[in-house]
Coordinates of N, CA and C and ligand atoms in Angstrom, one line a residue:
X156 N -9.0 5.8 25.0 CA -8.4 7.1 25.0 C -9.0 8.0 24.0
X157 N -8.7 9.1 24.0 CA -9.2 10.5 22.9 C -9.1 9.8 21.4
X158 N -10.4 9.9 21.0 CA -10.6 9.6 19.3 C -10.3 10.7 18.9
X159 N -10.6 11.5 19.3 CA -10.4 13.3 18.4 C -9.5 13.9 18.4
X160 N -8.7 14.2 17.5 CA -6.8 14.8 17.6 C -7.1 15.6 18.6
X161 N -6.2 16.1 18.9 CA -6.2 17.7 19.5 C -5.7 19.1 18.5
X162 N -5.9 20.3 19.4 CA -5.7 21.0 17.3 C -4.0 20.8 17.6
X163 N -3.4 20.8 18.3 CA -1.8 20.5 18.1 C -1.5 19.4 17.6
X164 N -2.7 18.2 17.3 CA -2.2 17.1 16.5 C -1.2 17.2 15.3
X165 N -0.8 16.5 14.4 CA -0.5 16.7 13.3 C -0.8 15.3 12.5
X166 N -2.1 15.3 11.6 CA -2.8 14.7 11.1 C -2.2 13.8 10.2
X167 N -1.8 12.5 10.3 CA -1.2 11.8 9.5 C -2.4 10.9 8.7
X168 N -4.0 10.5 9.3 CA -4.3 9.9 8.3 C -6.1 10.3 8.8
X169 N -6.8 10.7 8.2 CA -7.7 10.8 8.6 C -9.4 10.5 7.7
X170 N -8.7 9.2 6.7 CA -9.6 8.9 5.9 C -10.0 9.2 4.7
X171 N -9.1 10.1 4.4 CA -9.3 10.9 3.2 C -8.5 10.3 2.3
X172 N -7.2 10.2 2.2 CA -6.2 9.7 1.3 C -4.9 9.7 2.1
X173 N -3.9 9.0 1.2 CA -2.3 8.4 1.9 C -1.5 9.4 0.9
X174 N -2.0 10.9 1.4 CA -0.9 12.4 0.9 C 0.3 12.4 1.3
X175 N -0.1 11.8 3.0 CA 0.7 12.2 4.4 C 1.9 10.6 4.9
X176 N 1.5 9.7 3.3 CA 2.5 8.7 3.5 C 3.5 8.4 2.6
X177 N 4.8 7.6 2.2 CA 5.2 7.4 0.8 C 5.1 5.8 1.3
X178 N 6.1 5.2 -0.4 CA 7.1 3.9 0.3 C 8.1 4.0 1.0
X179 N 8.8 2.7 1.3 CA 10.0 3.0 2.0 C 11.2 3.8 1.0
X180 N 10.6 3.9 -0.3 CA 11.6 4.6 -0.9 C 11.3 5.8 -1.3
X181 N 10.3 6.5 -0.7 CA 10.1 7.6 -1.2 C 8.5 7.6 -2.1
X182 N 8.5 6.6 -2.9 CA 7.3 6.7 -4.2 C 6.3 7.2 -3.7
X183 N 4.7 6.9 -4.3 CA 3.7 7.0 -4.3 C 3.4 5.6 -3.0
X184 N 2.8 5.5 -1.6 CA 2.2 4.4 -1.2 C 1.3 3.4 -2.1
X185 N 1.9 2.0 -1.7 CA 1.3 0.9 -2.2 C -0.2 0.8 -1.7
X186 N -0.4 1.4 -0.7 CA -1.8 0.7 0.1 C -2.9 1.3 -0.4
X187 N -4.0 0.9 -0.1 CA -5.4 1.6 -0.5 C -6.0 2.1 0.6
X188 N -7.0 3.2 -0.2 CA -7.9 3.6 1.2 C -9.3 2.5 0.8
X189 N -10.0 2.8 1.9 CA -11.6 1.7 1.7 C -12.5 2.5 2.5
X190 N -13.0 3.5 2.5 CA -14.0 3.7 3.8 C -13.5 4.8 4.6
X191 N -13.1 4.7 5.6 CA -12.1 5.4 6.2 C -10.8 4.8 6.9
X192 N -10.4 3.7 6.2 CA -9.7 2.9 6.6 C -8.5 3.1 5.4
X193 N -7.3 2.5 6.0 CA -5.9 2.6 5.0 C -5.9 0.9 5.0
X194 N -5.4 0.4 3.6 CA -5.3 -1.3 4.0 C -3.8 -1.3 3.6
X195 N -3.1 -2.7 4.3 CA -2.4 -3.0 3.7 C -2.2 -3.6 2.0
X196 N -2.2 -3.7 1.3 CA -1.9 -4.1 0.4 C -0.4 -5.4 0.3
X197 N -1.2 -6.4 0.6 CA 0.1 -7.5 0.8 C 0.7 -7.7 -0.1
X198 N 2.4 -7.9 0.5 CA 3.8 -7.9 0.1 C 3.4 -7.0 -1.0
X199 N 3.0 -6.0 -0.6 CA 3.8 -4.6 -1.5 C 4.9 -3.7 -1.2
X200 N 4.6 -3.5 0.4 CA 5.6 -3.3 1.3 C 5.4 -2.4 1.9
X201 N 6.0 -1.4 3.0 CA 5.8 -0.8 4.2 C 5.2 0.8 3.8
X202 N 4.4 1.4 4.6 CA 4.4 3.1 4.3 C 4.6 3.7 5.5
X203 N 5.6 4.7 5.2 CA 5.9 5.5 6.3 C 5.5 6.9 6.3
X204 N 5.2 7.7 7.1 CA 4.4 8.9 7.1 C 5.9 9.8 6.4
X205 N 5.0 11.1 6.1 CA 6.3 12.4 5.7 C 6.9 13.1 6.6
X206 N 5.9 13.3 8.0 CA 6.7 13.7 8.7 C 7.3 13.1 9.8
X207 N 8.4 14.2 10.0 CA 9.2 12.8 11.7 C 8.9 13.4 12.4
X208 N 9.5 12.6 13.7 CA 9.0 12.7 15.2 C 10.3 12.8 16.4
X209 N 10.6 13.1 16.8 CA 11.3 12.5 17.9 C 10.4 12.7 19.3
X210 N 10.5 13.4 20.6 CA 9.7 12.7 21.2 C 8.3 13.4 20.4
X211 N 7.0 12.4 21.2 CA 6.2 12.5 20.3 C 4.6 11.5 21.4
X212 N 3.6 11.9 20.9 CA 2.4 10.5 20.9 C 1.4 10.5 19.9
X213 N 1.5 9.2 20.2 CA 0.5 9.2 18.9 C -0.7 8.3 18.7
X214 N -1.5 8.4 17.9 CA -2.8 7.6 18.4 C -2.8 6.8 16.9
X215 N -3.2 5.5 16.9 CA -3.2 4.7 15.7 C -4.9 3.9 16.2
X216 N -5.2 3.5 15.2 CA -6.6 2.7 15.4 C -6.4 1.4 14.3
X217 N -6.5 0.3 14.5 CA -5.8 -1.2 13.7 C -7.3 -2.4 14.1
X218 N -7.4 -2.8 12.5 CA -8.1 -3.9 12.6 C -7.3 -5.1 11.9
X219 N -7.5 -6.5 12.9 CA -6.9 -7.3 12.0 C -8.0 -8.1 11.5
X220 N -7.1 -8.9 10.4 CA -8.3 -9.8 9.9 C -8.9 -11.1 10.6
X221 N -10.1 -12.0 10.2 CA -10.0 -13.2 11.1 C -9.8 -14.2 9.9
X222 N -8.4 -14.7 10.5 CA -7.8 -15.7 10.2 C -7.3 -17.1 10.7
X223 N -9.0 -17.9 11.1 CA -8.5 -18.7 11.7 C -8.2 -19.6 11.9
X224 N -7.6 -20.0 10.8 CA -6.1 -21.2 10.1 C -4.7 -21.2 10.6
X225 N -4.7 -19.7 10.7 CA -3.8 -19.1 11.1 C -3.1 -19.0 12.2
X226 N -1.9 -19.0 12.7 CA -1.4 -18.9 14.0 C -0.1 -18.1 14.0
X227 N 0.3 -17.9 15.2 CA 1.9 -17.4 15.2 C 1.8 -16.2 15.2
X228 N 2.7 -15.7 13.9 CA 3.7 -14.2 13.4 C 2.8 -14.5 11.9
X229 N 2.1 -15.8 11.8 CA 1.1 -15.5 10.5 C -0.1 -15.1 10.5
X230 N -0.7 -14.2 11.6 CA -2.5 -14.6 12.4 C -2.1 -13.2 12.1
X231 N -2.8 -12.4 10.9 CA -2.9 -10.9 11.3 C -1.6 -10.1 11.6
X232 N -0.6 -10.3 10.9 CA 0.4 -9.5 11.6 C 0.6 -7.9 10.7
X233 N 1.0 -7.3 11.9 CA 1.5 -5.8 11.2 C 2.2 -5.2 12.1
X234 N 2.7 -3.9 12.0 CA 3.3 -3.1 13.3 C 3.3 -1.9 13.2
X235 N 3.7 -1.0 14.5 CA 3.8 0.3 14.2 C 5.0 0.6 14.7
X236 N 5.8 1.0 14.2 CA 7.0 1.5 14.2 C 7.5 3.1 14.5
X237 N 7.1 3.4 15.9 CA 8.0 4.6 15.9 C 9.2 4.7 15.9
X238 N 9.1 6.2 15.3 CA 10.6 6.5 14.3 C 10.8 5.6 13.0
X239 N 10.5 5.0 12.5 CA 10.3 3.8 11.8 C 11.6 2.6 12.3
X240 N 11.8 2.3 13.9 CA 12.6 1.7 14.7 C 12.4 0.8 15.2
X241 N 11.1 1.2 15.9 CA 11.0 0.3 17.1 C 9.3 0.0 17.1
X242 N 9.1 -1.4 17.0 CA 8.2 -2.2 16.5 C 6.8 -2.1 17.7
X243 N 6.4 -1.4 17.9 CA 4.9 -2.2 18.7 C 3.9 -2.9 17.7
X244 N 3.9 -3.8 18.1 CA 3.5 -5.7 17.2 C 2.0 -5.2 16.9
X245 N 1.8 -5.6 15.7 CA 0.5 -6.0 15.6 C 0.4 -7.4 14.7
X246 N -0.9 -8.1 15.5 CA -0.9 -9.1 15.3 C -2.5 -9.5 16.2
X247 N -3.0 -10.5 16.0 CA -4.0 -11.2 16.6 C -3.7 -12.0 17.4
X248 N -3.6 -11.8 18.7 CA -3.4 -12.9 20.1 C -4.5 -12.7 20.7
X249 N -5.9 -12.3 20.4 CA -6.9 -12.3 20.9 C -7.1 -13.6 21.6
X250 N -7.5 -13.6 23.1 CA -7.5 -14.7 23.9 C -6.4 -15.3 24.8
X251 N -5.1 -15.0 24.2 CA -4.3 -15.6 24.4 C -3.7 -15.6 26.0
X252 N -3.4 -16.3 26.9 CA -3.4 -16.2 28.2 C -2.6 -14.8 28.7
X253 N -1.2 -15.8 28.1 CA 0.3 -14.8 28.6 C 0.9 -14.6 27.0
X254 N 0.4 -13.2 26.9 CA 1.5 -12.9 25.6 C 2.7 -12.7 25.9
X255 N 3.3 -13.2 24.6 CA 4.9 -13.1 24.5 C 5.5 -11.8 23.7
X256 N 6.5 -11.5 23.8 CA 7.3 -10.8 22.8 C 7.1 -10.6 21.6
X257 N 6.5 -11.6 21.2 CA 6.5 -11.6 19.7 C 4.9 -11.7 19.2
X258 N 3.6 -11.2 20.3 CA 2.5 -11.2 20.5 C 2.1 -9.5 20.3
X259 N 1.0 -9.5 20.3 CA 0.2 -7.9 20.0 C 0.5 -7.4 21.2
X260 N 1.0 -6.1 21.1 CA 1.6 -5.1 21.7 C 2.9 -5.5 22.6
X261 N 3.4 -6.5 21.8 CA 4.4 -6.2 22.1 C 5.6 -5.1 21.2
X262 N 6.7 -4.8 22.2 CA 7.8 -4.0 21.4 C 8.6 -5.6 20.8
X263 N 8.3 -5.8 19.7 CA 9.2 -6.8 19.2 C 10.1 -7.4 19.6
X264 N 9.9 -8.3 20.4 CA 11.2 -9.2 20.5 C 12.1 -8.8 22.0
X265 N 11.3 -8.0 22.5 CA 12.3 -7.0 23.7 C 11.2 -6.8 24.9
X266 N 10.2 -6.8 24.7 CA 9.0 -6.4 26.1 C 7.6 -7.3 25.0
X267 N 7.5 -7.8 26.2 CA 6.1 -8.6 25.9 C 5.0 -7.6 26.6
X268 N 3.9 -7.5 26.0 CA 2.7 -6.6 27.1 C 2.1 -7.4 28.7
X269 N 2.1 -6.4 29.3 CA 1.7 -6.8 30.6 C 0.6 -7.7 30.7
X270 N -0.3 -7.4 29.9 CA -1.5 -7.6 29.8 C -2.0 -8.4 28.6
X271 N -3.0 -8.9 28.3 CA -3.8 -9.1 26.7 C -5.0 -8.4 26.7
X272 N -4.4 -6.8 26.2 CA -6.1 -6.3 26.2 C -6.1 -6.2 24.7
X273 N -6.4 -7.7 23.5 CA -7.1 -7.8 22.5 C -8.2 -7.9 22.2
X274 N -8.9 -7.2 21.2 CA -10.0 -7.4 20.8 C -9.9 -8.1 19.5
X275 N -11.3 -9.4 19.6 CA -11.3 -10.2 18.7 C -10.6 -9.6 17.1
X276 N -10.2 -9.9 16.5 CA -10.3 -9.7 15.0 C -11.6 -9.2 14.2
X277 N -11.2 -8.3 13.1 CA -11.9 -7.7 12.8 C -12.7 -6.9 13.7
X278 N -12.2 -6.5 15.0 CA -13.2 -5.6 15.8 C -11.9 -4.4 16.0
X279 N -12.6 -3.0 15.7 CA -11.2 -1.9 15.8 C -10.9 -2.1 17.2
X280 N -9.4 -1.7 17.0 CA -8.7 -1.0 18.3 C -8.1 -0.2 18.5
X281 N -7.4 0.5 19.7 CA -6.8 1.7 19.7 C -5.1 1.1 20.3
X282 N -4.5 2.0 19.6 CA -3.2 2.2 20.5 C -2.8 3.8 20.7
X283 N -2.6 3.7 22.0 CA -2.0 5.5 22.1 C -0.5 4.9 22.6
X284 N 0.1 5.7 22.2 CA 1.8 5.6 22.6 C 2.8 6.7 22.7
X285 N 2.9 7.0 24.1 CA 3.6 7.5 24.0 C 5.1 7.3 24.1
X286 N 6.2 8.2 23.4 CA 7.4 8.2 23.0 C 8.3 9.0 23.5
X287 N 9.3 8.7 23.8 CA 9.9 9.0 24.2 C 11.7 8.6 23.4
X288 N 12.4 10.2 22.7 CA 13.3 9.3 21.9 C 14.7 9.3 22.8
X289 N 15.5 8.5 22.4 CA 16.7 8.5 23.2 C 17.6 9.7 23.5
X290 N 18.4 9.7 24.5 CA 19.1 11.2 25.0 C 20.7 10.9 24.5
X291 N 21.7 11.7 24.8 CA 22.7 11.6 24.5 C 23.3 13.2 24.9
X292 N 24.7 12.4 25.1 CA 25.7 13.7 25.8 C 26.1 15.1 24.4
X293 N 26.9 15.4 24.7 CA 27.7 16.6 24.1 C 28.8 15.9 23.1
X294 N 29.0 14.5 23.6 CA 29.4 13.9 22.6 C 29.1 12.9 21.7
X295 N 28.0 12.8 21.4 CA 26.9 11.7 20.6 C 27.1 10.8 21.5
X296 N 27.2 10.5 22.5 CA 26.8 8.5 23.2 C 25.5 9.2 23.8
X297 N 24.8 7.8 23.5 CA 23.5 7.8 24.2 C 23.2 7.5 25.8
X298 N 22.9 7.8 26.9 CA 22.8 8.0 27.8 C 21.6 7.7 28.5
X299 N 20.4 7.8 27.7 CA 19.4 7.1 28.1 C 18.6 6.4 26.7
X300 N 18.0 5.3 26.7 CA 17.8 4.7 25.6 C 16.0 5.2 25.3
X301 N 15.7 4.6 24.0 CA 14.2 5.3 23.7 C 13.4 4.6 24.7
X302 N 12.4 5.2 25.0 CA 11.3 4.7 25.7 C 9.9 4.3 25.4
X303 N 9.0 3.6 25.8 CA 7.7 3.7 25.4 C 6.8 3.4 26.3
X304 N 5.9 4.1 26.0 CA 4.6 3.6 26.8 C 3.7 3.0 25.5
X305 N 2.6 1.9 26.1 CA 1.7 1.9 25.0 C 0.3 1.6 25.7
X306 N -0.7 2.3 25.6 CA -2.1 2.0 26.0 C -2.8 1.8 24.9
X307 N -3.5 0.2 25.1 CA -4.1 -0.8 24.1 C -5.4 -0.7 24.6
X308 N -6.5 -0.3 23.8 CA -7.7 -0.4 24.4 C -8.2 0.1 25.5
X309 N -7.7 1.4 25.9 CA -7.7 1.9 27.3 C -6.7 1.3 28.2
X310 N -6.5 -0.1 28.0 CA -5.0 -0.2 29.1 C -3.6 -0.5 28.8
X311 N -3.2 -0.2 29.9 CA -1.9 0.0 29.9 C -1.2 -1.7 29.8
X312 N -0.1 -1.6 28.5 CA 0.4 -2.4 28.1 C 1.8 -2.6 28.1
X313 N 2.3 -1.3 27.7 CA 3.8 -1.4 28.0 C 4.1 -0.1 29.0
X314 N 4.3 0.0 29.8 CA 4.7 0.7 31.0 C 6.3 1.2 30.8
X315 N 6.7 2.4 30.1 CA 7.8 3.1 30.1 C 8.8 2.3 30.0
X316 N 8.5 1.5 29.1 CA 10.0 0.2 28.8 C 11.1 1.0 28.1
X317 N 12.1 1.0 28.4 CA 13.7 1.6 28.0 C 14.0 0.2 27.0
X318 N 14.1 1.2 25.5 CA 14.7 -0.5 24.7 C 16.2 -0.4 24.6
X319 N 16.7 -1.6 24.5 CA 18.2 -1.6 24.1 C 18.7 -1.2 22.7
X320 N 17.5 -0.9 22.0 CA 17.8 -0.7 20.2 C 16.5 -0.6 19.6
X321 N 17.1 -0.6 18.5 CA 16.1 -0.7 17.7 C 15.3 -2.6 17.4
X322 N 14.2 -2.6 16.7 CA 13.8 -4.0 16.9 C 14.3 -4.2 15.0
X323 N 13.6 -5.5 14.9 CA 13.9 -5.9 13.6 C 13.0 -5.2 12.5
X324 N 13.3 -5.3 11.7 CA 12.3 -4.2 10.7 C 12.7 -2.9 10.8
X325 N 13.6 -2.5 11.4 CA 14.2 -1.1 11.3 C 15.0 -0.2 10.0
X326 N 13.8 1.3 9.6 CA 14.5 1.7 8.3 C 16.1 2.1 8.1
X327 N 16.5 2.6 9.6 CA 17.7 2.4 9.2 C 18.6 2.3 10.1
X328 N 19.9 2.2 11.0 CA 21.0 2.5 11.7 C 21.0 3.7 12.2
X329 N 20.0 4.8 12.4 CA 20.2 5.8 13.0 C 19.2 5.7 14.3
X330 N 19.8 6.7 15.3 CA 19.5 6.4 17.1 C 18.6 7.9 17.3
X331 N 19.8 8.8 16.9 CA 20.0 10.7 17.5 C 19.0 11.0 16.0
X332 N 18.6 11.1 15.1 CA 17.5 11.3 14.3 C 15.8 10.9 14.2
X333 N 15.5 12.5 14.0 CA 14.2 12.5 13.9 C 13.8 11.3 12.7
X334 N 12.7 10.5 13.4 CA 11.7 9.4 12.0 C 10.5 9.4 12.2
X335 N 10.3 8.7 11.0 CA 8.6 8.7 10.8 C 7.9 7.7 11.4
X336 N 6.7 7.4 11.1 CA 5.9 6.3 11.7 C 5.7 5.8 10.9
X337 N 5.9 4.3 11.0 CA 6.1 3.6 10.1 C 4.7 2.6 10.4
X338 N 4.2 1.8 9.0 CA 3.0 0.9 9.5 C 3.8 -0.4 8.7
X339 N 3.9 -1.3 9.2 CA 3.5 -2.7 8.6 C 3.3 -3.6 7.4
X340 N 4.0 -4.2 6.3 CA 3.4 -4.5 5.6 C 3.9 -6.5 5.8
X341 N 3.0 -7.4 6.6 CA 3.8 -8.2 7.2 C 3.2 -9.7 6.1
X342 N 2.3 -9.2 4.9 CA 1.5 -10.0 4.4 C -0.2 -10.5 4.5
X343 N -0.5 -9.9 5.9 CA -2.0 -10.3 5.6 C -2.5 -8.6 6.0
X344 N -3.9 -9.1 5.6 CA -4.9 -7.9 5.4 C -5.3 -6.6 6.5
X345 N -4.2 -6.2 7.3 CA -4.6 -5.4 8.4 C -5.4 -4.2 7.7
X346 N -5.8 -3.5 8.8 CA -6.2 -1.9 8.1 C -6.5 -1.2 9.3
X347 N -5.8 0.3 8.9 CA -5.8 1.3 10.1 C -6.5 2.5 9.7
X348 N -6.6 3.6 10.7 CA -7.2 4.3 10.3 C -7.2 5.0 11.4
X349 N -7.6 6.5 11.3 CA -7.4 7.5 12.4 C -6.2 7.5 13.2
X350 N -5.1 7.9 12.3 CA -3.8 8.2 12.8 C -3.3 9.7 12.8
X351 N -2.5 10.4 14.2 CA -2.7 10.9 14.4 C -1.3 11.1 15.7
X352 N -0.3 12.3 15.3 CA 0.4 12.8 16.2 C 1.0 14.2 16.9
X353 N 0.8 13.9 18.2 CA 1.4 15.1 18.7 C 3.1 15.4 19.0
X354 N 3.4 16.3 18.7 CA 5.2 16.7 18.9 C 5.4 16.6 19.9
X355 N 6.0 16.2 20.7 CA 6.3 16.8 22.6 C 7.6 17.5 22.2
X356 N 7.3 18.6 23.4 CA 8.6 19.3 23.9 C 9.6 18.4 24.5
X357 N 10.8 18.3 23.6 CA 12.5 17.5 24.7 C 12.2 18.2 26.3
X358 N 11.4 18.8 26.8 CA 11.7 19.6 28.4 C 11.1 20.4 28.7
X359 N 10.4 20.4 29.6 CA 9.3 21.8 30.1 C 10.3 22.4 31.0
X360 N 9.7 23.9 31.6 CA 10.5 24.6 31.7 C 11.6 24.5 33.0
X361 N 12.6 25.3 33.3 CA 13.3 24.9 34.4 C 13.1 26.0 35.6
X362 N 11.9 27.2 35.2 CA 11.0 27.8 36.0 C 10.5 27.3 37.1
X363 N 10.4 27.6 38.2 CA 9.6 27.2 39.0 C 8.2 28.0 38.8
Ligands
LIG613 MG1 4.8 -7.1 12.9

């Protein structure tokens, strides 16, 4: 998909420095830049961008490390969290037949990806995702839940899955609020880079 924002982007990381991130509490981000890459910095803990999103897409670019002692939710794990809610997995299942739930690109624990379109470790990837946040009546109940799409390396991974919630790792109990994008801090060495989102309009017009 598109490496190049568009000018409606709104430029969350583009190599330069983590201006456009804090901690989960606010501070100064733990992580480092290297190159044009943002790293984790393990068990320092998560960084989430400054600005929020409701609906929204966004383009992330993720390397994991090669770790190959490693297995499981320990092989390279990280995530990206829209809204800082809802988990699309990162991790290294490179090869792996039938990913699971708890495998790269998946939504955590709730939709496993259709597909395995991973690239070995330490080779970049892309995720574009679009979002979609949840609806709700006149009287705060929710009425349609958040949505996602996710294209992994040019394909399509998660196909408009409706979650039932939020996944684990969620900053907080709120549904009907705009949030940030959140990255990962899961203990081993990921690093991202060229991140990047567009706002979507709640509704184009009702013009014919
Ligand atoms: Mg994770």
């Amino acid at each position: 998909m598109a490496q190049t924002p568009p000018e409606s982007a709104v430029i969350l990381f583009d190599g330069t420095d983590l201006s456009n991130w804090t901690s989960l509490d606010g501070g100064d981000p733990s992580w480092q830049v290297e190159g044009d890459a943002m790293l984790v910095v393990p068990r320092t803990g998560d960084v989430i961008s400054k600005e929020t999103f409701t609906d929204h897409f966004v383009h992330v670019e993720f390397r994991c490390p090669d770790m190959p002692e490693a297995t499981g939710q320990a092989k390279g794990n990280s995530g990206v969290f829209l809204q800082g809610r809802y988990e699309v997995q990162v991790l290294d299942s490179y090869g792996i037949d039938v990913p699971g739930m708890g495998d790269c690109g998946a939504i955590y624990n709730q939709f496993a990806p259709l597909v395995n379109a991973c690239k070995p470790p330490l080779e970049w990837q892309t995720y574009d995702i679009i979002f979609r946040a949840p609806r709700f009546d006149d009287g705060g109940a929710m009425t349609e839940g958040p949505r996602i799409t996710v294209i992994q390396n040019g394909l399509v991974i998660i196909n408009n899955a409706q979650l039932a919630g939020a996944t684990v790792g969620s900053i907080d109990s709120e549904a009907a609020t705009p949030g940030p994008l959140k990255l990962q801090d899961h203990g081993n060495d990921v690093r991202y880079r060229n991140i990047w989102a567009v706002p979507l309009p709640l509704e184009g017009s009702d013009k014919y």
